[in-house]
Short mmCIF file of C-alpha atoms in Angstrom, two decimals:
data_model
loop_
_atom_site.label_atom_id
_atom_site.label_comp_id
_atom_site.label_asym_id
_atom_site.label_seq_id
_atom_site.Cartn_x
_atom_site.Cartn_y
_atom_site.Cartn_z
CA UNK A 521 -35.76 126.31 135.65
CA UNK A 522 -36.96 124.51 138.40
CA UNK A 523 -39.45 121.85 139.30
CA UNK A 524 -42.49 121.74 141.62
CA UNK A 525 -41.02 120.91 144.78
CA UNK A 526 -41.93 117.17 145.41
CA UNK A 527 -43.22 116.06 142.34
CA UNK A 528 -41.73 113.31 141.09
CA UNK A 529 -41.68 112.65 137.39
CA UNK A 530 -40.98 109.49 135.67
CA UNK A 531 -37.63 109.01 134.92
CA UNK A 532 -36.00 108.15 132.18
CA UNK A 533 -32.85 105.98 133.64
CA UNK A 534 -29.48 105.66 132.49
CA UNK A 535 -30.38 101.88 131.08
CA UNK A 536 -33.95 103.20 129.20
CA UNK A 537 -31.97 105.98 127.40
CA UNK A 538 -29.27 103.24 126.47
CA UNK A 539 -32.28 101.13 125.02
CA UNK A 540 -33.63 104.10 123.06
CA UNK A 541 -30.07 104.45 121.59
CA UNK A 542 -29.77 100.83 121.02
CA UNK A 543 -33.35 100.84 118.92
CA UNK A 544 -32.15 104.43 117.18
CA UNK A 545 -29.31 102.43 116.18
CA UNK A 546 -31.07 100.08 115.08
CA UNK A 547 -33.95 101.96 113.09
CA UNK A 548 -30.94 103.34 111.26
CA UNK A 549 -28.38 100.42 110.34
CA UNK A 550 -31.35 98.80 109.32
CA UNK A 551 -32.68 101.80 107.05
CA UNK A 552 -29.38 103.39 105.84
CA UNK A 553 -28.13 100.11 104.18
CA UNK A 554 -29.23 100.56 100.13
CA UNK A 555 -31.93 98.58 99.25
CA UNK A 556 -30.97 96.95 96.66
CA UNK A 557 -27.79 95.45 98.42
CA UNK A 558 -29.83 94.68 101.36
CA UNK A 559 -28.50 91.54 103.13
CA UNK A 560 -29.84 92.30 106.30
CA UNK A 561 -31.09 89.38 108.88
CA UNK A 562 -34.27 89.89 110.62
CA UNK A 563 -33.95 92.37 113.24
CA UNK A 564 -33.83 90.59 116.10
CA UNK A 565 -34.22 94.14 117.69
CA UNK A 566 -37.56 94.68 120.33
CA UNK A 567 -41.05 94.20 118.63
CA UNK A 568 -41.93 98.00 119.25
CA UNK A 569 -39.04 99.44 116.77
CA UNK A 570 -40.78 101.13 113.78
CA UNK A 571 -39.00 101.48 111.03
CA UNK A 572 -37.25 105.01 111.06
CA UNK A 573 -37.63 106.91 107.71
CA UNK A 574 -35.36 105.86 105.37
CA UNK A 575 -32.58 108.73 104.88
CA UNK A 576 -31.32 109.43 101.58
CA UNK A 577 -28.84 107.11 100.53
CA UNK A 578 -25.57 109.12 100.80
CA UNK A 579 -24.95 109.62 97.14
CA UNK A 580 -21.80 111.53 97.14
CA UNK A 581 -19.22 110.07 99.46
CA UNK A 582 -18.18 112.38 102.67
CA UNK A 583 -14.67 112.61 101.45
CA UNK A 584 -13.30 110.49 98.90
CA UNK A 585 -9.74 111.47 99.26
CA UNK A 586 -8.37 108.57 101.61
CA UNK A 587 -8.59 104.99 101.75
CA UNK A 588 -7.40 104.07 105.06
CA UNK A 589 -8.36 99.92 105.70
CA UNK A 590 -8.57 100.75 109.36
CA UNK A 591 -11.80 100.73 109.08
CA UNK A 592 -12.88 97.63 106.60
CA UNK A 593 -14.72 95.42 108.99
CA UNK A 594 -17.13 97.91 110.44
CA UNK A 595 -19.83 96.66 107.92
CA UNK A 596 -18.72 93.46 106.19
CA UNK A 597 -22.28 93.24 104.61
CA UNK A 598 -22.40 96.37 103.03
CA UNK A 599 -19.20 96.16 100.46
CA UNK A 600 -19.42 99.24 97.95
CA UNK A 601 -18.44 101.99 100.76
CA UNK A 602 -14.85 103.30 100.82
CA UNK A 603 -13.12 103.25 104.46
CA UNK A 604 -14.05 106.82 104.78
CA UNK A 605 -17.36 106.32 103.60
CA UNK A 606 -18.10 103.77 106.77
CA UNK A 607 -16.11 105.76 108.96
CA UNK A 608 -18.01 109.09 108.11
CA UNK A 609 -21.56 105.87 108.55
CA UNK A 610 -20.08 105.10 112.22
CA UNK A 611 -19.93 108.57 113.27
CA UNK A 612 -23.37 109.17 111.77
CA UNK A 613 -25.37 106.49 113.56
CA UNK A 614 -23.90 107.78 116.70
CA UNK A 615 -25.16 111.06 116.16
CA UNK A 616 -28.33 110.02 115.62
CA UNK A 617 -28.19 107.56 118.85
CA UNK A 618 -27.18 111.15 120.42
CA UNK A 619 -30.48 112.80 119.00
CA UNK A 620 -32.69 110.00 120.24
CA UNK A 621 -31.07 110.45 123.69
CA UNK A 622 -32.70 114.27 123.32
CA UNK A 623 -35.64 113.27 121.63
CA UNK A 624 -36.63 110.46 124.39
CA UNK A 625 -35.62 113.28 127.14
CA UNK A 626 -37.70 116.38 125.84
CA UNK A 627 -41.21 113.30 125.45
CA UNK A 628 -40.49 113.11 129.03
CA UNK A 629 -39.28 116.50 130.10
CA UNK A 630 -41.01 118.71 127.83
CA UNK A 631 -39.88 121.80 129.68
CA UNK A 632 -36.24 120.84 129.27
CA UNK A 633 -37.24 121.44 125.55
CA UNK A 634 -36.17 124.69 124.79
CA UNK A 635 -33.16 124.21 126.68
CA UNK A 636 -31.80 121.49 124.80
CA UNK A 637 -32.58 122.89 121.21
CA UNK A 638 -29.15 124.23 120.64
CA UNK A 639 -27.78 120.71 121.46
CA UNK A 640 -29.93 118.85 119.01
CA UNK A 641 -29.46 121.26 116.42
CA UNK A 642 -25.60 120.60 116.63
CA UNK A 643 -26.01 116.90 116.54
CA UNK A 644 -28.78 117.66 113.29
CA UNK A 645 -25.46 119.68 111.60
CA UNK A 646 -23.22 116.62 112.39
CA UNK A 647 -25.05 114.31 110.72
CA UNK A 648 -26.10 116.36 108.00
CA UNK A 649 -21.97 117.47 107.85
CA UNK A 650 -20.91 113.58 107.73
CA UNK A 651 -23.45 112.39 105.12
CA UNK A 652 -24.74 114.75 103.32
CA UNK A 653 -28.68 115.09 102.50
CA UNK A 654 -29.22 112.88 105.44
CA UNK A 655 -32.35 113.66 106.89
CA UNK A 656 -32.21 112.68 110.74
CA UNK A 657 -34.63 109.97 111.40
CA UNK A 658 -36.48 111.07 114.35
CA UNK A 659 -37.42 108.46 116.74
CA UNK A 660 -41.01 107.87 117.30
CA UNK A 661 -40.99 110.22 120.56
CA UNK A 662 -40.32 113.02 118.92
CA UNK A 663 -43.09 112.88 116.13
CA UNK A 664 -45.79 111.52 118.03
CA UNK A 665 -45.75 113.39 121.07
CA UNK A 666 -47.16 116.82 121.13
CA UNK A 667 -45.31 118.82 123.56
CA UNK A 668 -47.78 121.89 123.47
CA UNK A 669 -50.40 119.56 124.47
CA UNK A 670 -51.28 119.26 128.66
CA UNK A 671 -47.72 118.37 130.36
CA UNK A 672 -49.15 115.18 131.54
CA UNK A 673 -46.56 112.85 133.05
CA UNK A 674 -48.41 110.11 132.01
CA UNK A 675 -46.48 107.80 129.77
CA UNK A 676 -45.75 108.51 126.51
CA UNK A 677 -47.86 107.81 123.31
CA UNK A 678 -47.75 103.87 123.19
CA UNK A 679 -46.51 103.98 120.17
CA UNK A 680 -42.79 105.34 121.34
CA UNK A 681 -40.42 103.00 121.79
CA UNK A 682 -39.74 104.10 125.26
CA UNK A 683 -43.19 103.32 126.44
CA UNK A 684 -42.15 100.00 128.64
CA UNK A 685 -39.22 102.05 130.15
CA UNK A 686 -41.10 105.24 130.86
CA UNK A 687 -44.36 104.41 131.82
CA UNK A 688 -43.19 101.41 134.09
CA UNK A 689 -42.27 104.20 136.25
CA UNK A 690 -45.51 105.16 139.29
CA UNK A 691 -47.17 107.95 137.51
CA UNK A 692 -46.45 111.65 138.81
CA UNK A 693 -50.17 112.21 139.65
CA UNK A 694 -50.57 109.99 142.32
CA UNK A 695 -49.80 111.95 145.78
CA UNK A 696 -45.84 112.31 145.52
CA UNK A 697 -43.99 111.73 148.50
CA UNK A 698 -41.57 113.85 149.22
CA UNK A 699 -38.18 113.30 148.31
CA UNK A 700 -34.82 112.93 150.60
CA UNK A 701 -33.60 116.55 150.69
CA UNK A 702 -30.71 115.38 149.06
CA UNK A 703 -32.08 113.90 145.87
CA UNK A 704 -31.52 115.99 143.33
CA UNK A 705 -34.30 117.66 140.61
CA UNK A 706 -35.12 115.15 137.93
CA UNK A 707 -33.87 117.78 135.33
CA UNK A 708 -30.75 117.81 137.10
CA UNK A 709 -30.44 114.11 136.65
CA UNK A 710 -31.22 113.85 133.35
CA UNK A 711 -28.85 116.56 131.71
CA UNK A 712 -25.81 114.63 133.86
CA UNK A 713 -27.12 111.65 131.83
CA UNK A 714 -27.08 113.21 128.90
CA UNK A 715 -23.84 115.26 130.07
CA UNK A 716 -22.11 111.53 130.45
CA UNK A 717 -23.27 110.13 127.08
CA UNK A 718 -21.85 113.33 125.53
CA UNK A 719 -18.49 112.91 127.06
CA UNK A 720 -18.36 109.01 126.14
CA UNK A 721 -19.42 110.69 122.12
CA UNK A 722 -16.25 112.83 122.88
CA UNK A 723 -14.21 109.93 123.88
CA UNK A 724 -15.21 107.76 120.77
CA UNK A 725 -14.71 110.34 118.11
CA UNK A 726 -11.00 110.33 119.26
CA UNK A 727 -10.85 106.88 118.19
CA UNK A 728 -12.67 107.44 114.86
CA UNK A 729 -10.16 110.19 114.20
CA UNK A 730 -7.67 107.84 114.07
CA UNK A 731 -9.27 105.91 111.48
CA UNK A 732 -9.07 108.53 108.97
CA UNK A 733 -7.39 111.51 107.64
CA UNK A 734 -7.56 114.77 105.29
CA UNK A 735 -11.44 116.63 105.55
CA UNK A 736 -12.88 113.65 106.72
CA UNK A 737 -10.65 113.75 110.49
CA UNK A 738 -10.78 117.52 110.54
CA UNK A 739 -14.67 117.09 110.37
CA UNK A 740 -14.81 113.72 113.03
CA UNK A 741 -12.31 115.88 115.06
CA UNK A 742 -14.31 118.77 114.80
CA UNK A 743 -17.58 117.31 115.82
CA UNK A 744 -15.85 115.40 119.22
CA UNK A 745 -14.97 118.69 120.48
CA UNK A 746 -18.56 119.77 120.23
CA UNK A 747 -19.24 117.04 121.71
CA UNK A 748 -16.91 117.62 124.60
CA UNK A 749 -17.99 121.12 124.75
CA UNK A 750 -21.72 119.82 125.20
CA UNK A 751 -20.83 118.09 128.19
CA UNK A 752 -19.23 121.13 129.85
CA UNK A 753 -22.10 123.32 129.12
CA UNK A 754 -24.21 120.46 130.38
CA UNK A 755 -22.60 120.12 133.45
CA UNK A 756 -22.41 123.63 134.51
CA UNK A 757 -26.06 123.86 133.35
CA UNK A 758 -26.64 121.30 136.30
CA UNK B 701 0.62 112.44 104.16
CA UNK B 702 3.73 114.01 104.04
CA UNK B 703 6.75 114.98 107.47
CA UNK B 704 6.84 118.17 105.99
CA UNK B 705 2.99 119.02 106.20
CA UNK B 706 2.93 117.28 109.75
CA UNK B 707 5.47 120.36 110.56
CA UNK B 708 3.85 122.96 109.32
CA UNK B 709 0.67 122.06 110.77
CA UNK B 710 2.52 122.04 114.14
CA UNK B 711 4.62 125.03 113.19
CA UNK B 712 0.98 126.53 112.91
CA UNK B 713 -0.33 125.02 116.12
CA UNK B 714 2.91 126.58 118.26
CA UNK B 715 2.21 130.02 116.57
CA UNK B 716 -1.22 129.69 118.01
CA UNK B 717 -0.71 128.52 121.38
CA UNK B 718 1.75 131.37 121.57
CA UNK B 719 -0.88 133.82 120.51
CA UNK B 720 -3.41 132.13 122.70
CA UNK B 721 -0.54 132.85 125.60
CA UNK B 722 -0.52 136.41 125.07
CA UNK B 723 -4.16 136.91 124.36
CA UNK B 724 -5.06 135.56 128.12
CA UNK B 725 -2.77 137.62 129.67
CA UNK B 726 -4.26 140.55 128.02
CA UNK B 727 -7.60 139.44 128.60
CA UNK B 728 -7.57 138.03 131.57
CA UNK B 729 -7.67 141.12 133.43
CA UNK B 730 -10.86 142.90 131.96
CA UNK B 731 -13.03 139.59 133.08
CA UNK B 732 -15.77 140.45 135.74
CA UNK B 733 -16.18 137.71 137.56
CA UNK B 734 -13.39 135.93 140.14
CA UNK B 735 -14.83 132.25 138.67
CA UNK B 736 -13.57 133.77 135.40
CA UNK B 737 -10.52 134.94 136.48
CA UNK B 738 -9.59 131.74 138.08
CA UNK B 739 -10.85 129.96 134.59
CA UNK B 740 -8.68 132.04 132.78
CA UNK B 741 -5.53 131.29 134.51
CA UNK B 742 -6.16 127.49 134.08
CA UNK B 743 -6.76 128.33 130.58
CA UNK B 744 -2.94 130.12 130.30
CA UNK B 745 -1.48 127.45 131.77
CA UNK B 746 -3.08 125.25 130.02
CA UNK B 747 -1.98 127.37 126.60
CA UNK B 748 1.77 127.33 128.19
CA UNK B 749 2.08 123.74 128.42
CA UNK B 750 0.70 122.79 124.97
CA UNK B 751 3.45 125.64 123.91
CA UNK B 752 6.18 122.90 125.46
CA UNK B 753 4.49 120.01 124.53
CA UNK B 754 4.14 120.99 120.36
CA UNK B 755 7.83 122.13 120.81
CA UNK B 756 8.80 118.75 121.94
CA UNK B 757 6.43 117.16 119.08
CA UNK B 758 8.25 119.15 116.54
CA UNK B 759 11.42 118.45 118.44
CA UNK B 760 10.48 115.06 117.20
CA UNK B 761 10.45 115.76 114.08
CA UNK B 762 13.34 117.69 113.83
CA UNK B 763 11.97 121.02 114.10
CA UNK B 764 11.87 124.06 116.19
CA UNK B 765 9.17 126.69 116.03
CA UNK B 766 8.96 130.19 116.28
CA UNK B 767 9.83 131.88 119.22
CA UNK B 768 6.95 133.60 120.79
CA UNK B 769 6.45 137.50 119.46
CA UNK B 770 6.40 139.87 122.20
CA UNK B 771 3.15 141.50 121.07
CA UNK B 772 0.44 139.88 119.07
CA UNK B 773 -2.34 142.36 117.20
CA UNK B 774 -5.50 141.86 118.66
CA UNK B 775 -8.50 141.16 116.04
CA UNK B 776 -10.54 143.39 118.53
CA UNK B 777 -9.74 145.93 121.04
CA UNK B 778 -10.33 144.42 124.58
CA UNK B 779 -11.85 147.36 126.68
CA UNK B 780 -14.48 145.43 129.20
CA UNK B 781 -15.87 142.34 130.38
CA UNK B 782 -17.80 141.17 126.88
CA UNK B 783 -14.75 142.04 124.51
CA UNK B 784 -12.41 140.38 126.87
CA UNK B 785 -14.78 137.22 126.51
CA UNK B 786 -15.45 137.48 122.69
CA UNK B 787 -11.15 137.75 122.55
CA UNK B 788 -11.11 134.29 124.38
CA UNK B 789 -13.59 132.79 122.22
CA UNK B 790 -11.88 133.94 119.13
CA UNK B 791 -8.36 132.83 120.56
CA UNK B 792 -10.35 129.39 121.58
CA UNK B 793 -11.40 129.31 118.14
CA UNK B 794 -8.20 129.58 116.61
CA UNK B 795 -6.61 127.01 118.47
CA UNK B 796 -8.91 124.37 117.49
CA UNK B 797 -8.41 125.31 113.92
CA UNK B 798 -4.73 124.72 114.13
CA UNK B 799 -4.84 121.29 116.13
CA UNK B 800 -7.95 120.41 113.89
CA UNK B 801 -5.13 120.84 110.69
CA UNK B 802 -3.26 118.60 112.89
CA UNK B 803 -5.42 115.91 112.79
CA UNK B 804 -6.02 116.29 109.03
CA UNK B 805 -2.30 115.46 108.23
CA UNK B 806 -1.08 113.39 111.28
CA UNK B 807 -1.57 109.91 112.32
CA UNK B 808 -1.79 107.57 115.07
CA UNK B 809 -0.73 108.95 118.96
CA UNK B 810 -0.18 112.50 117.14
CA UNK B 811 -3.19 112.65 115.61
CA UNK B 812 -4.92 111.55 119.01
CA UNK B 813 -3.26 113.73 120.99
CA UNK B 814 -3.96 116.85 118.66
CA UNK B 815 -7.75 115.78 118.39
CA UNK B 816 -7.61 116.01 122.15
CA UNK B 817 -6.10 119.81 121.96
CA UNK B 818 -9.12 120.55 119.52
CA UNK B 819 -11.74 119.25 122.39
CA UNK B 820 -9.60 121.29 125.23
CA UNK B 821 -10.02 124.48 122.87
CA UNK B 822 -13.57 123.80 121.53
CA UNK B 823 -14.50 122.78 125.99
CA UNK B 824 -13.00 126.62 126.69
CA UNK B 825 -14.61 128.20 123.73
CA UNK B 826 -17.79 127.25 124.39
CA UNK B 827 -17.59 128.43 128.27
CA UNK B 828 -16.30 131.98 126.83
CA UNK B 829 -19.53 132.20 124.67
CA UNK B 830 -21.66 130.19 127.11
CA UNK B 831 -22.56 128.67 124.05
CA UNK B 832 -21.68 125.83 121.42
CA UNK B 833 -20.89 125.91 117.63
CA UNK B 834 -21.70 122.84 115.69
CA UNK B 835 -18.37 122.74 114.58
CA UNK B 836 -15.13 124.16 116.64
CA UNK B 837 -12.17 124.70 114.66
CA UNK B 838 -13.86 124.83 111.03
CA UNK B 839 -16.27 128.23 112.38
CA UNK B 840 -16.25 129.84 108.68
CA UNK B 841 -14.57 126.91 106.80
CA UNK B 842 -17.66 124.68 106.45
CA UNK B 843 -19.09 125.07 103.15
CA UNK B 844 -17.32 128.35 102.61
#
C-alpha cells in the first residue's frame, strides 16, 4: 500500500485533525444533552459545525451499580445522570472524537479506507458498549463524501467541516515536486497521527478507570487496552 | 468493594501470569520468525515480573498466592507456527481478563496499575493475532 512516488496529497495535520475532534466533540455535547433539560449556551463552536444527528438519549444507564462522586463536575448542567452515567458520557464523546479522527482521514485518504475499517468498527462497539442504542454521529466527511467516486485530491465537499484545513493545502494536481528522499509517504504520516491520538485515548481511559468501578471499569478498562492495542498495530502498520 | 474480593481477583491474576509463564515457554519455540522469537521473550519476562509484582500486591494485602504448577493443560495442542500464535493470543487473552477483574473491584494506584496490565496484555494479544478485538479481556463476556 503505497503511493505514487511524488505526489503529494493534502494533508491532514496534527492541528486540523485536533479541530475535527474539537467540532465532533462538539456536535455531540451539544446533541447528547436531553432536550428537554437543555441549558446549553450558544455554541460558540466554528460557523461550519452542523448539527450531528441526535443519538438516542441513553435510556437505560451503562451500569447503575456505583455511585462514585469522582466524577460530579464533569457536566454541572446536565444534573439527572449518576457518576457512572457521565463517566460511561466522557468516555463516549471521546470515542466518537476517535471516529471523526478516521472519518476526516479516510475523506482525505480514501485508499487508507479499507485499512482502517477494523479500527472504526472497534471505536463503533465502544460507544455502542458505553451507551447503549447510541448511534455514532458521523461527522459530515463521512456522509457526504463518496469515496467510490474519482479519487480527486481536491478538497473535500464544502460542506465538511474540515474544508478550511484540508483544502488550504496546494492541490495534488498541480505538477508535484518531488519530495526530500527522506520525507516519509503521507499514509505513513497519517496512521502515526492517528497511532499518537490512540495512545493519548489509552492514556486517558486509565484515568477514567479510576473514576469508577464494578462493569462499568471492567468495560472503560477494557476499551483503553484496545485502544493501546490500536496504536501498536498502527505503528507497526507504518 | 470488599479486601477479600481485591484478593481473589489478584489471587486470579497470579494464577494467570503463572500460566501465561509456562505457556511462552512452551510456545515460544514453535514461532517462525526470529522478530517473534525475540517478541516472545520480552513477553516472558514481561509475564515473570508481573508474577513478582502481584505477589508483592497481595503481599500487601496480606496474602500469598499459589505457587506456580509445574505443568499447565494447554486449551490447544501447540504443534507449529499458527497454534503456537493462537496459544499466545489465548494466554494474552486471559491475562487481560484477570487484571480487567482487577480493575472491577480495586481502587485508586491498584486499580491503575492493573488497568495498565490489561493494556500490556490486550498490546501483545493483538500482535499474536495481528489483529484487534473491540474488547480485550471481556472476548465472550460481552452480552453473553
Amino acid at each position: 500500500v503505497s503511493e505514487p512516488p511524488g505526489r503529494s496529497r493534502p494533508l491532514i495535520g496534527r492541528r486540523s485533525v485536533l479541530r475535527l475532534l474539537g467540532v465532533a466533540a462538539l456536535g455531540l455535547v451539544a446533541s447528547c444533552r436531553p432536550g428537554k433539560q437543555r441549558t446549553a449556551p450558544t455554541s460558540p463552536g466554528p460557523a461550519t459545525t452542523r448539527p450531528a444527528p441526535s443519538p438516542q438519549p441513553a435510556a437505560t444507564p451503562a451500569t447503575p451499580t456505583t455511585a462514585s462522586t469522582a466524577a460530579a463536575s464533569v457536566q454541572p448542567t446536565v444534573s439527572p445522570l449518576s457518576a457512572d452515567q457521565l463517566v460511561a458520557q466522557r468516555v463516549a464523546l471521546a470515542e466518537q472524537a476517535l471516529l471523526g479522527a478516521y472519518d476526516a482521514v479516510t475523506v482525505a485518504h480514501p485508499e487508507l479506507a479499507g485499512r482502517l475499517a477494523p479500527f472504526r468498527a472497534d471505536h463503533v462497539a465502544h460507544l455502542r458498549g458505553l451507551v447503549p442504542g447510541a448511534t455514532p454521529s458521523t461527522t459530515a466527511p463521512s456522509n457526504t463524501a463518496p469515496s467510490s467516486s474519482a479519487p480527486s485530491s481536491s478538497a473535500p465537499s464544502s460542506s465538511a467541516p474540515s474544508s478550511s484545513a484540508a483544502s488550504s493545502s496546494a492541490p495534488a494536481s498541480s505538477a508535484p515536486a518531488s519530495p526530500p528522499l527522506s520525507s516519509p509517504p503521507a499514509s505513513t504520516v497519517i496512521l502515526r497521527q492517528l497511532a499518537d491520538l490512540e495512545r493519548s485515548a489509552a492514556a486517558a481511559r486509565l484515568g477514567d478507570v479510576v473514576t469508577t468501578s464494578g462493569s462499568l471499569a471492567r468495560l472503560v478498562a477494557s476499551i483503553g487496552g484496545c485502544e493501546a492495542a490500536h496504536a501498536a498495530l498502527l505503528s507497526v502498520a507504518t | 468493594v470488599s479486601e477479600g474480593g481485591v484478593v481473589a481477583a489478584l489471587l486470579a491474576a497470579a494464577a494467570a501470569e503463572n500460566a501465561a509463564v509456562y505457556g511462552y515457554s512452551v510456545a515460544g519455540a514453535r514461532l517462525a520468525t526470529g522478530q517473534d522469537k525475540n517478541a516472545a521473550r520480552t513477553a516472558y519476562d514481561a509475564h515473570r515480573a508481573q508474577v513478582q509484582n502481584v505477589t508483592q500486591w497481595l503481599a500487601d494485602l496480606g496474602a500469598t498466592p499459589a505457587p506456580a504448577a509445574p505443568v499447565y493443560r494447554l486449551p490447544s495442542p501447540v504443534v507449529d507456527n499458527p497454534s503456537a500464535r493462537a496459544l499466545l493470543a489465548a494466554i494474552e487473552e486471559s491475562t487481560a481478563a484477570a487484571y480487567a477483574d482487577v480493575v472491577a473491584v480495586a481502587s485508586a494506584q491498584l486499580q491503575r496499575d492493573a488497568a495498565l496490565e490489561l493494556q500490556a496484555a490486550a498490546i501483545r494479544e493483538a500482535q499474536w493475532r495481528t489483529t484487534s478485538v473491540p474488547f480485550p479481556g471481556l472476548v465472550g463476556r460481552l452480552g453473553a
